[in-house]
Coordinates of C-alpha atoms in Angstrom, one line a residue:
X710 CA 125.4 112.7 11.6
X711 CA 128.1 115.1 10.8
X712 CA 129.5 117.5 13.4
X713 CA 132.0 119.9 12.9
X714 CA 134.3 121.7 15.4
X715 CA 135.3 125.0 14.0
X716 CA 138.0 126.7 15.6
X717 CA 141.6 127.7 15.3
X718 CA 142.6 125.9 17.8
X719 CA 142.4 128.1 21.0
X720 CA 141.7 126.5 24.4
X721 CA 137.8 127.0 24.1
X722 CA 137.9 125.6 20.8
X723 CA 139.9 122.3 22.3
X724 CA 137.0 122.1 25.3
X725 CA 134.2 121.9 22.7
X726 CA 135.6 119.1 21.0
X727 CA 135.9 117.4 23.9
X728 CA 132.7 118.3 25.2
X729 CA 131.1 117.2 22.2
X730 CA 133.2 114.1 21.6
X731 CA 131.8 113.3 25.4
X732 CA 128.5 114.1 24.3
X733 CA 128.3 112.1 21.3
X734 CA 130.0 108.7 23.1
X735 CA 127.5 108.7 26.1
X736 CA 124.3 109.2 23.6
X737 CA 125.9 105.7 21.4
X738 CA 125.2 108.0 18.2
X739 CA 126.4 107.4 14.7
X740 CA 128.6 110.4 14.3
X741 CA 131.7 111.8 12.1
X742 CA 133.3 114.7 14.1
X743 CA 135.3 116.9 12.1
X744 CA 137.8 119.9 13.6
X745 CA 138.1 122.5 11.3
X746 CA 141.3 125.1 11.9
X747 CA 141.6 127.1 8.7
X748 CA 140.4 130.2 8.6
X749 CA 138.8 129.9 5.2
X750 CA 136.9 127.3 6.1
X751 CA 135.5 128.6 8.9
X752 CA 134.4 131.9 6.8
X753 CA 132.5 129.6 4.9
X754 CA 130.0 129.6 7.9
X755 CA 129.9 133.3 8.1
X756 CA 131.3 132.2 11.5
X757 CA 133.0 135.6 13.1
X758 CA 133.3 133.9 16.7
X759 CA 134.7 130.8 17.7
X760 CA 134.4 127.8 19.0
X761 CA 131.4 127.5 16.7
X762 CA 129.9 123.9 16.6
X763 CA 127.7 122.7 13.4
X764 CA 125.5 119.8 13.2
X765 CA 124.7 118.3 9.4
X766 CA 125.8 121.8 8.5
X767 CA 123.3 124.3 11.2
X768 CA 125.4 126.1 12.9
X769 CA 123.9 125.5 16.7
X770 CA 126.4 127.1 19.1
X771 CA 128.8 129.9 18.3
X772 CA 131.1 132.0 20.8
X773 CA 131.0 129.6 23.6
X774 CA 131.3 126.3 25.0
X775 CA 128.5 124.4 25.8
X776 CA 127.9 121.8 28.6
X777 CA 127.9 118.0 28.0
X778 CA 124.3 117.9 28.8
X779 CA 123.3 121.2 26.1
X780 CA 125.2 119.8 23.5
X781 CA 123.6 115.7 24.0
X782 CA 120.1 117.9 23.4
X783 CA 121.2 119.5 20.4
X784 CA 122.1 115.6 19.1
X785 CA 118.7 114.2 19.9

């Protein structure tokens, strides 16, 4: 599983990578989790609002953090 964090690296951007590095050590899954901070990259995503999380490149969650528990349902 790939999982990308895309932010610039604001406060809400640093809770969903922890969130989802939580999330991804209490389900035991195989997964590669990437932070992506430039801007460019982000666009890609025709993300406008971040923290913006993307699983096996879906974006599933854009604008806000997400509890532990939303984001282990979005890896199952």
């Amino acid at each position: 599983m790939d999982i990308k964090i895309l932010g610039t690296g604001c406060a809400k951007c640093k809770a969903l990578e922890k969130a989802t590095r939580e999330a991804v050590a209490q389900t035991g899954i195989n997964a590669t989790i990437t932070k992506v901070e430039d801007i460019v990259e982000i666009m890609k995503y025709n993300v406008m609002t971040t923290p913006a999380l993307v699983i096996d490149d879906n974006i599933v969650v854009k604008g806000k953090v997400p509890s532990v528990d939303e984001i282990k349902k979005f890896l199952v």
